[in-house]
Amino acid sequence: MERLCFPRCRMAKIMALIQIILGTLVILVSLVSLSRFYSLGFFLHEEDLCHHFYGAKEGYTGFDLKALSDRVDEVISRLATLQDKLENTVLQMDKNENAMNVNIPRSEYKKFLEEEIIRPLYTAHISLRLIRMPKVEDPAHGSLKEDPLINFFTVEEIRKYITSKKNRLGKINIYGADKTYNTIGHSCVLMKEELEEYMNYDIGSYCKDDWNLAQKLLINGCDPLPRRRCLARASKVYQKPYPINESLWRLPDDRNVRWSYYQCRNFSCLSSKNPRRGYSKCTGCFEMEKEKVKWVQNSSSLADFLISDVLAIKRGEIRIGLDFGVGTGTFAARMREQNVTVIATALNLGAPFNEMIALRGLVPLYITLNQRLPFFDNTLDLIHTTGFLDGWIDLQLMDFILFDWDRVLRPGGLLWIDRFFCSRKDLDDYMYMFLQFRYKKHKWIISPKSNEEVFLSALLEKPPRSL
């Protein structure tokens, strides 16, 4: 009988010992946290804040106490959860005495220790080690400094990314700074779980096939995304692109796209005749025969302008520009035939728009509405927009976007609003958005789209604004 009881008694002793250890850890973490908070002045008056920490004399700024508190609470919560789990296990052992009068297989015993005890303890241990306290930035004055969000994220690669990087020689660099900060969009904080999944990888290995997760983060405002130190995946059977004299008006090779996250698995499936192609904007934009006639042939709509007519207004002056919209680069292709270099913005919304543009020999700019354009002031000759900036957009957001477009357009540059549509009742509001900059009107057409909606097409020239 004693021999049969031995495994259960041994397990009970182990459980009791682990509970004592966990209880001690919880108490120690709590005491250390309270001690550190007291030393930081967490319980002092505002004027005494941080006075006792490292002899600090200045106010405690630039450090997120809430994130620190949340991280400590997280560790304590994990330890408490583990303790509860072990207590429940001991109770179950007491209730099932007969079941425990059997030798436990060594493999199951090992698995229990690894999964139920060692792994949770290791996770809590790592979380505790990742807690970062502020350090003395200026020993002479005792000022405290810590990088923002350092206690907010748990994935080590994010923490390494957002931590400031001091110049190796300790001197001011060519940008006039002694350290470099890598930035992330503020919505990354709201999408902590998704961002930590995105940044959880093995350094130097292949990235997960997660471009759709990255795009979800971007579209929802986590823009810019952190850089990563893993290798981007490409198609396993990638083929060299067609020569430039062929690529502009020919569908690319299907093997040059990773199709795993699309409804379609080849370019022919993306035809406008397929009702389940997976995207809704720019109907027919993957059909070269339909694309060839855009902006070069007259249509029945007054809202359609021809490239030749637009370029004639500024003959020889339009050299570089931006096509801000949804498409496969056809506008940039037509402008290239006119010796005008146009960069086309694109998101992969249901189809491989970026790959399509690049495989045609054009330049795709992977950018969202959230981001400031990566161009310097007064540099572009032309901005063309169609199919993306329509009447769904918030007026204040649109205001920020238009001011940014105005920033990068040079004096005398052209803003081509191509078939912008909105409801009739909102037309006056959107017209004000475009007219507030007092651009010169070269073309301005309003035409019906439906009973409730209208098209607005305009060609506007930025004034000099000389100071």
Coordinates of C-alpha atoms in Angstrom, one line a residue:
M1 CA 0.0 0.0 0.0
E2 CA 2.9 2.4 0.8
R3 CA 4.4 1.6 -2.6
L4 CA 1.2 2.4 -4.4
C5 CA 0.8 5.7 -2.5
F6 CA 4.4 6.8 -3.2
P7 CA 3.8 8.4 -6.6
R8 CA 0.8 10.4 -5.3
C9 CA 2.7 11.5 -2.2
R10 CA 5.7 12.5 -4.2
M11 CA 3.5 14.5 -6.7
A12 CA 1.7 16.2 -3.8
K13 CA 5.1 17.2 -2.2
I14 CA 6.3 18.5 -5.5
M15 CA 3.1 20.5 -6.0
A16 CA 3.3 21.9 -2.5
L17 CA 6.9 22.9 -3.0
I18 CA 6.1 24.6 -6.3
Q19 CA 3.2 26.5 -4.7
I20 CA 5.5 27.8 -2.0
I21 CA 8.0 28.9 -4.6
L22 CA 5.3 30.6 -6.6
G23 CA 3.8 32.3 -3.6
T24 CA 7.3 33.6 -2.7
L25 CA 7.8 34.9 -6.2
V26 CA 4.5 36.8 -6.2
I27 CA 5.3 38.4 -2.9
L28 CA 8.9 39.3 -4.0
V29 CA 7.6 40.8 -7.3
S30 CA 5.0 42.8 -5.4
L31 CA 7.5 44.1 -2.9
V32 CA 10.1 44.9 -5.5
S33 CA 7.4 46.7 -7.6
L34 CA 6.2 48.7 -4.6
S35 CA 9.7 49.5 -3.6
R36 CA 10.6 50.7 -7.1
F37 CA 7.4 52.7 -7.4
Y38 CA 8.1 54.3 -4.1
S39 CA 11.7 55.1 -5.1
L40 CA 10.3 56.6 -8.3
G41 CA 8.0 58.8 -6.3
F42 CA 4.9 57.0 -7.5
F43 CA 3.3 57.6 -4.1
L44 CA 4.8 61.1 -3.6
H45 CA 3.4 64.5 -4.5
E46 CA 3.9 65.7 -8.0
E47 CA 6.6 68.1 -7.0
D48 CA 8.6 65.3 -5.3
L49 CA 8.2 62.8 -8.2
C50 CA 11.5 61.0 -9.0
H51 CA 13.4 63.0 -6.4
H52 CA 14.6 59.8 -4.8
F53 CA 15.4 57.7 -7.9
Y54 CA 19.1 57.8 -8.7
G55 CA 19.2 61.2 -7.1
A56 CA 17.0 62.7 -9.8
K57 CA 16.3 66.3 -9.3
E58 CA 14.2 67.0 -12.4
G59 CA 10.6 66.1 -13.2
Y60 CA 9.9 62.5 -14.2
T61 CA 9.0 62.9 -17.9
G62 CA 9.3 60.7 -20.9
F63 CA 8.5 57.5 -19.1
D64 CA 5.2 55.5 -19.2
L65 CA 4.4 54.6 -15.7
K66 CA 1.2 52.9 -16.7
A67 CA 3.0 50.6 -19.1
L68 CA 5.4 49.7 -16.3
S69 CA 2.5 49.0 -13.9
D70 CA 0.7 47.0 -16.5
R71 CA 3.8 44.9 -17.2
V72 CA 4.3 44.1 -13.5
D73 CA 0.6 43.3 -13.1
E74 CA 1.0 41.0 -16.1
V75 CA 3.8 39.0 -14.5
I76 CA 1.9 38.8 -11.2
S77 CA -1.2 37.7 -13.0
R78 CA 0.7 34.9 -14.8
L79 CA 2.2 33.7 -11.6
A80 CA -1.2 33.8 -9.8
T81 CA -2.8 31.8 -12.7
L82 CA -0.1 29.2 -12.5
Q83 CA -0.6 28.9 -8.7
D84 CA -4.3 28.5 -9.2
K85 CA -3.7 25.8 -11.8
L86 CA -1.4 23.9 -9.5
E87 CA -3.8 24.2 -6.6
N88 CA -6.7 22.8 -8.7
T89 CA -4.4 19.9 -9.8
V90 CA -3.7 19.1 -6.1
L91 CA -7.4 19.2 -5.3
Q92 CA -8.1 16.8 -8.2
M93 CA -5.5 14.5 -7.0
D94 CA -7.1 14.4 -3.5
K95 CA -10.5 13.7 -5.0
N96 CA -9.2 10.9 -7.3
E97 CA -7.1 8.9 -4.9
N98 CA -7.8 5.6 -6.6
A99 CA -6.7 7.0 -10.0
M100 CA -3.5 8.2 -8.4
N101 CA -2.6 4.7 -7.0
V102 CA -1.1 3.9 -10.3
N103 CA 2.5 4.7 -11.4
I104 CA 2.5 7.8 -13.7
P105 CA 4.4 7.1 -16.9
R106 CA 7.7 9.1 -17.0
S107 CA 6.8 10.7 -20.4
E108 CA 3.4 12.0 -19.1
Y109 CA 5.1 13.3 -15.9
K110 CA 7.8 15.1 -18.0
K111 CA 5.1 16.6 -20.3
F112 CA 3.1 17.9 -17.3
L113 CA 6.2 19.6 -15.8
E114 CA 7.2 21.1 -19.2
E115 CA 3.8 22.4 -20.3
E116 CA 2.1 23.2 -17.0
I117 CA 5.0 24.4 -14.9
I118 CA 8.3 25.1 -16.6
R119 CA 6.8 26.9 -19.7
P120 CA 4.5 29.3 -17.7
L121 CA 7.3 30.0 -15.3
Y122 CA 9.7 30.7 -18.1
T123 CA 7.2 33.1 -19.7
A124 CA 6.7 35.0 -16.5
H125 CA 10.5 35.1 -16.0
I126 CA 11.1 36.6 -19.4
S127 CA 8.3 39.1 -18.9
L128 CA 9.9 40.1 -15.6
R129 CA 13.4 40.5 -17.2
L130 CA 11.9 42.6 -20.0
I131 CA 10.7 45.3 -17.6
R132 CA 12.9 48.3 -18.2
M133 CA 13.3 51.0 -15.6
P134 CA 14.4 54.5 -16.6
K135 CA 18.1 55.2 -16.6
V136 CA 20.1 58.3 -15.8
E137 CA 20.5 60.3 -19.0
D138 CA 22.5 63.1 -17.5
P139 CA 24.5 62.1 -14.4
A140 CA 25.4 65.8 -13.7
H141 CA 21.7 66.8 -13.3
G142 CA 20.2 63.4 -12.4
S143 CA 17.7 63.6 -15.2
L144 CA 15.9 60.3 -16.1
K145 CA 15.2 59.0 -19.6
E146 CA 13.7 55.9 -21.1
D147 CA 12.5 55.1 -24.6
P148 CA 8.7 55.5 -25.2
L149 CA 6.6 52.3 -25.3
I150 CA 9.6 50.2 -24.1
N151 CA 7.4 48.5 -21.4
F152 CA 4.4 48.2 -23.6
F153 CA 5.4 45.5 -26.1
T154 CA 6.5 42.0 -25.1
V155 CA 8.1 40.8 -28.3
E156 CA 11.8 41.5 -28.1
E157 CA 12.2 42.4 -31.7
I158 CA 9.8 45.3 -31.4
R159 CA 11.5 46.5 -28.3
K160 CA 14.9 46.4 -30.1
Y161 CA 13.4 48.3 -33.0
I162 CA 11.9 51.2 -31.1
T163 CA 14.9 51.5 -28.7
S164 CA 17.1 54.5 -29.6
K165 CA 20.4 53.6 -31.3
K166 CA 23.3 55.8 -30.2
N167 CA 26.0 56.7 -32.8
R168 CA 29.0 54.4 -32.4
L169 CA 31.5 57.2 -32.1
G170 CA 29.4 59.2 -29.7
K171 CA 29.3 62.2 -32.1
I172 CA 26.6 64.1 -33.9
N173 CA 25.8 62.3 -37.2
I174 CA 25.2 64.0 -40.6
Y175 CA 21.5 64.5 -39.7
G176 CA 22.5 66.5 -36.6
A177 CA 21.5 63.9 -34.0
D178 CA 23.4 61.8 -31.5
K179 CA 21.0 58.8 -31.8
T180 CA 18.5 57.3 -34.2
Y181 CA 14.9 56.5 -33.4
N182 CA 12.9 54.1 -35.5
T183 CA 9.3 55.2 -35.7
I184 CA 6.0 53.3 -35.8
G185 CA 2.4 54.5 -36.4
H186 CA 0.4 55.3 -33.3
S187 CA -2.3 52.8 -34.2
C188 CA 0.3 50.1 -33.7
V189 CA -0.4 50.5 -30.0
L190 CA -4.1 49.8 -30.5
M191 CA -3.2 46.7 -32.6
K192 CA -0.6 45.3 -30.2
E193 CA -1.6 41.7 -30.7
E194 CA -1.4 41.9 -34.5
L195 CA 1.9 43.8 -34.5
E196 CA 3.5 41.4 -32.1
E197 CA 2.5 38.5 -34.4
Y198 CA 4.0 40.4 -37.3
M199 CA 7.3 41.0 -35.5
N200 CA 7.6 37.5 -34.1
Y201 CA 10.1 35.8 -36.3
D202 CA 13.6 34.3 -36.3
I203 CA 16.2 36.9 -37.3
G204 CA 17.9 36.1 -40.6
S205 CA 15.4 33.4 -41.5
Y206 CA 12.5 33.6 -44.0
C207 CA 9.6 35.8 -43.0
K208 CA 6.2 34.2 -42.7
D209 CA 3.9 34.6 -45.7
D210 CA 2.1 37.4 -43.9
W211 CA 1.9 40.3 -46.2
N212 CA -1.8 40.4 -45.7
L213 CA -1.3 40.9 -42.0
A214 CA 1.1 43.7 -42.8
Q215 CA -1.4 45.4 -45.1
K216 CA -4.1 45.1 -42.5
L217 CA -1.9 46.9 -40.0
L218 CA -1.1 49.6 -42.6
I219 CA -4.7 50.2 -43.6
N220 CA -5.8 50.5 -40.0
G221 CA -3.2 53.2 -39.2
C222 CA -0.1 51.2 -38.1
D223 CA 1.8 53.2 -40.6
P224 CA 4.7 53.2 -40.9
L225 CA 5.3 49.6 -40.0
P226 CA 8.5 48.5 -38.2
R227 CA 11.3 47.2 -40.4
R228 CA 12.0 43.5 -40.0
R229 CA 15.2 41.4 -40.0
C230 CA 13.9 38.4 -41.9
L231 CA 14.0 37.5 -45.6
A232 CA 10.9 38.3 -47.7
R233 CA 9.4 35.3 -49.5
A234 CA 9.1 35.3 -53.3
S235 CA 7.4 32.9 -55.7
K236 CA 9.2 29.6 -55.8
V237 CA 9.1 29.5 -59.6
Y238 CA 9.8 33.2 -60.2
Q239 CA 10.5 34.0 -63.9
K240 CA 12.4 36.9 -65.3
P241 CA 10.1 39.8 -66.4
Y242 CA 9.3 40.4 -70.1
P243 CA 11.5 42.9 -71.9
I244 CA 10.5 46.5 -71.5
N245 CA 9.2 46.8 -75.0
E246 CA 6.8 44.0 -74.3
S247 CA 5.9 44.3 -70.7
L248 CA 3.8 47.5 -70.8
W249 CA 0.8 46.0 -72.6
R250 CA 1.2 42.3 -71.8
L251 CA -0.2 40.3 -68.8
P252 CA 2.7 39.1 -66.7
D253 CA 3.7 35.5 -66.1
D254 CA 1.4 33.9 -63.4
R255 CA 4.4 32.3 -61.8
N256 CA 5.7 35.7 -60.6
V257 CA 3.0 36.2 -58.0
R258 CA 2.3 34.5 -54.6
W259 CA -1.5 33.8 -54.9
S260 CA -2.1 32.2 -51.6
Y261 CA -4.3 35.0 -50.1
Y262 CA -6.4 35.8 -53.2
Q263 CA -9.6 34.3 -54.5
C264 CA -7.9 34.0 -57.9
R265 CA -4.8 32.0 -58.7
N266 CA -3.9 33.6 -62.0
F267 CA -4.3 36.8 -64.0
S268 CA -6.9 35.5 -66.4
C269 CA -9.1 34.8 -63.4
L270 CA -9.1 38.5 -62.6
S271 CA -11.1 39.3 -65.7
S272 CA -14.1 41.6 -65.2
K273 CA -16.3 38.8 -66.6
N274 CA -15.6 36.8 -63.4
P275 CA -18.0 37.9 -60.6
R276 CA -15.9 36.2 -58.0
R277 CA -12.5 37.7 -58.9
G278 CA -11.9 39.1 -55.4
Y279 CA -11.7 42.8 -56.0
S280 CA -14.2 45.5 -56.9
K281 CA -12.3 48.6 -57.9
C282 CA -11.0 49.4 -61.4
T283 CA -13.2 46.9 -63.2
G284 CA -11.3 45.4 -66.2
C285 CA -7.9 46.8 -65.2
F286 CA -6.3 43.4 -65.6
E287 CA -7.5 43.3 -69.3
M288 CA -5.0 44.9 -71.5
E289 CA -7.3 45.5 -74.5
K290 CA -9.6 47.6 -72.3
E291 CA -6.7 49.4 -70.6
K292 CA -5.2 50.4 -74.0
V293 CA -8.0 52.8 -74.8
K294 CA -8.0 54.7 -71.5
W295 CA -7.0 58.4 -71.7
V296 CA -6.2 58.1 -75.4
Q297 CA -9.6 57.7 -77.0
N298 CA -12.7 59.9 -76.7
S299 CA -15.5 58.5 -74.7
S300 CA -19.1 59.4 -74.3
S301 CA -18.5 61.0 -70.9
L302 CA -17.5 64.6 -70.6
A303 CA -15.7 63.7 -67.4
D304 CA -13.0 61.8 -69.3
F305 CA -10.0 63.9 -70.3
L306 CA -7.3 62.8 -72.8
I307 CA -3.6 62.7 -71.9
S308 CA -2.8 64.6 -75.1
D309 CA -5.1 67.5 -74.2
V310 CA -3.6 67.7 -70.7
L311 CA 0.0 67.7 -71.8
A312 CA -0.8 70.3 -74.4
I313 CA -1.7 72.8 -71.7
K314 CA 1.9 72.6 -70.3
R315 CA 3.8 71.4 -73.4
G316 CA 7.2 70.1 -72.5
E317 CA 6.8 71.0 -68.8
I318 CA 5.4 67.8 -67.4
R319 CA 8.3 65.4 -66.7
I320 CA 7.6 63.6 -63.3
G321 CA 4.4 62.9 -61.4
L322 CA 2.3 60.7 -59.1
D323 CA -0.7 58.6 -60.0
F324 CA -2.7 58.3 -56.7
G325 CA -5.4 55.7 -57.1
V326 CA -6.3 52.1 -57.7
G327 CA -5.1 50.4 -60.8
T328 CA -2.5 48.4 -62.6
G329 CA -0.3 51.3 -63.7
T330 CA -2.0 52.0 -67.1
F331 CA -1.9 55.8 -66.5
A332 CA 1.8 55.6 -65.8
A333 CA 2.3 53.4 -68.9
R334 CA 0.6 55.9 -71.1
M335 CA 2.6 58.8 -69.6
R336 CA 5.8 56.8 -70.1
E337 CA 5.0 56.7 -73.8
Q338 CA 5.0 60.5 -73.6
N339 CA 8.4 60.5 -71.9
V340 CA 6.8 61.4 -68.5
T341 CA 7.9 59.4 -65.4
V342 CA 4.9 58.6 -63.2
I343 CA 5.0 56.6 -60.0
A344 CA 1.8 54.7 -59.3
T345 CA 0.4 54.1 -55.8
A346 CA -1.1 50.7 -55.1
L347 CA -2.4 48.5 -52.3
N348 CA -3.1 44.8 -52.9
L349 CA -6.8 45.0 -52.2
G350 CA -8.0 41.6 -53.4
A351 CA -5.5 41.3 -56.3
P352 CA -1.7 41.7 -56.9
F353 CA -1.7 45.3 -58.0
N354 CA 1.8 46.1 -56.9
E355 CA 3.3 43.0 -58.7
M356 CA 1.3 43.8 -61.8
I357 CA 2.6 47.4 -61.9
A358 CA 6.2 46.3 -61.3
L359 CA 6.1 43.5 -63.9
R360 CA 4.9 46.0 -66.5
G361 CA 8.2 47.9 -65.9
L362 CA 6.7 50.7 -63.9
V363 CA 7.3 51.9 -60.3
P364 CA 4.7 50.9 -57.6
L365 CA 4.5 53.0 -54.4
Y366 CA 3.1 50.9 -51.6
I367 CA 1.4 53.6 -49.6
T368 CA -1.9 54.3 -47.7
L369 CA -3.9 57.4 -47.1
N370 CA -2.5 57.6 -43.6
Q371 CA 1.1 58.4 -44.7
R372 CA 2.7 61.7 -45.7
L373 CA 4.0 61.5 -49.2
P374 CA 7.7 60.6 -49.3
F375 CA 8.5 63.6 -51.6
F376 CA 10.1 66.9 -50.9
D377 CA 8.2 70.2 -51.2
N378 CA 7.6 71.7 -54.6
T379 CA 9.0 68.8 -56.7
L380 CA 6.3 67.1 -58.7
D381 CA 4.9 68.4 -62.1
L382 CA 1.7 66.4 -61.9
I383 CA -0.6 64.5 -59.5
H384 CA -3.3 62.4 -61.0
T385 CA -6.0 60.7 -58.9
T386 CA -8.8 58.3 -59.8
G387 CA -10.8 55.5 -58.3
F388 CA -9.6 55.8 -54.8
L389 CA -10.3 59.3 -53.4
D390 CA -14.1 59.4 -53.6
G391 CA -17.1 60.5 -51.6
W392 CA -16.6 58.0 -48.9
I393 CA -13.7 59.9 -47.4
D394 CA -14.0 62.1 -44.3
L395 CA -13.7 65.8 -45.1
Q396 CA -11.0 66.5 -42.6
L397 CA -8.9 63.5 -43.7
M398 CA -9.3 64.7 -47.3
D399 CA -8.2 68.2 -46.2
F400 CA -4.9 66.8 -44.8
I401 CA -4.4 64.8 -48.0
L402 CA -5.0 67.7 -50.3
F403 CA -2.6 69.9 -48.3
D404 CA 0.0 67.3 -48.6
W405 CA -0.5 67.1 -52.4
D406 CA -0.2 70.9 -52.6
R407 CA 3.0 70.6 -50.6
V408 CA 4.7 68.3 -53.2
L409 CA 3.4 70.0 -56.3
R410 CA 5.7 72.6 -57.7
P411 CA 4.5 76.0 -58.6
G412 CA 2.8 75.6 -62.0
G413 CA 2.2 71.9 -61.4
L414 CA -1.1 70.3 -62.4
L415 CA -3.6 68.5 -60.1
W416 CA -5.7 66.2 -62.3
I417 CA -8.9 65.1 -60.5
D418 CA -10.2 62.2 -62.6
R419 CA -13.8 61.1 -62.2
F420 CA -14.1 61.9 -58.5
F421 CA -17.7 60.9 -57.5
C422 CA -19.9 61.7 -54.6
S423 CA -23.5 62.2 -53.7
R424 CA -25.2 65.3 -55.0
K425 CA -25.9 66.6 -51.5
D426 CA -22.2 66.5 -50.7
L427 CA -20.9 68.1 -53.9
D428 CA -20.6 71.6 -52.5
D429 CA -18.5 70.4 -49.6
Y430 CA -16.1 68.5 -51.8
M431 CA -16.0 71.4 -54.4
Y432 CA -14.8 73.6 -51.5
M433 CA -12.1 71.1 -50.7
F434 CA -10.6 71.5 -54.2
L435 CA -11.2 75.2 -54.7
Q436 CA -9.8 76.4 -51.3
F437 CA -6.2 76.4 -52.8
R438 CA -7.2 78.9 -55.5
Y439 CA -5.7 76.9 -58.3
K440 CA -6.2 78.1 -61.8
K441 CA -9.0 76.2 -63.5
H442 CA -8.0 74.7 -66.9
K443 CA -10.9 72.1 -66.9
W444 CA -13.8 71.7 -64.6
I445 CA -16.6 69.3 -65.5
I446 CA -19.5 68.0 -63.4
S447 CA -21.6 65.2 -65.0
P448 CA -24.2 62.8 -63.7
K449 CA -23.2 59.3 -62.6
S450 CA -26.6 58.2 -61.4
N451 CA -29.7 59.8 -59.9
E452 CA -28.0 60.3 -56.6
E453 CA -24.4 60.7 -57.6
V454 CA -22.2 62.9 -59.8
F455 CA -18.8 62.9 -61.3
L456 CA -16.3 65.7 -60.9
S457 CA -13.3 66.0 -63.2
A458 CA -10.9 68.9 -63.0
L459 CA -7.5 70.0 -64.2
L460 CA -6.1 72.6 -61.8
E461 CA -2.7 74.5 -61.8
K462 CA -0.9 75.4 -58.6
P463 CA -0.2 79.1 -58.3
P464 CA 3.4 80.5 -57.7
R465 CA 2.8 81.9 -54.1
S466 CA 6.0 83.8 -54.3
L467 CA 7.1 85.3 -51.0

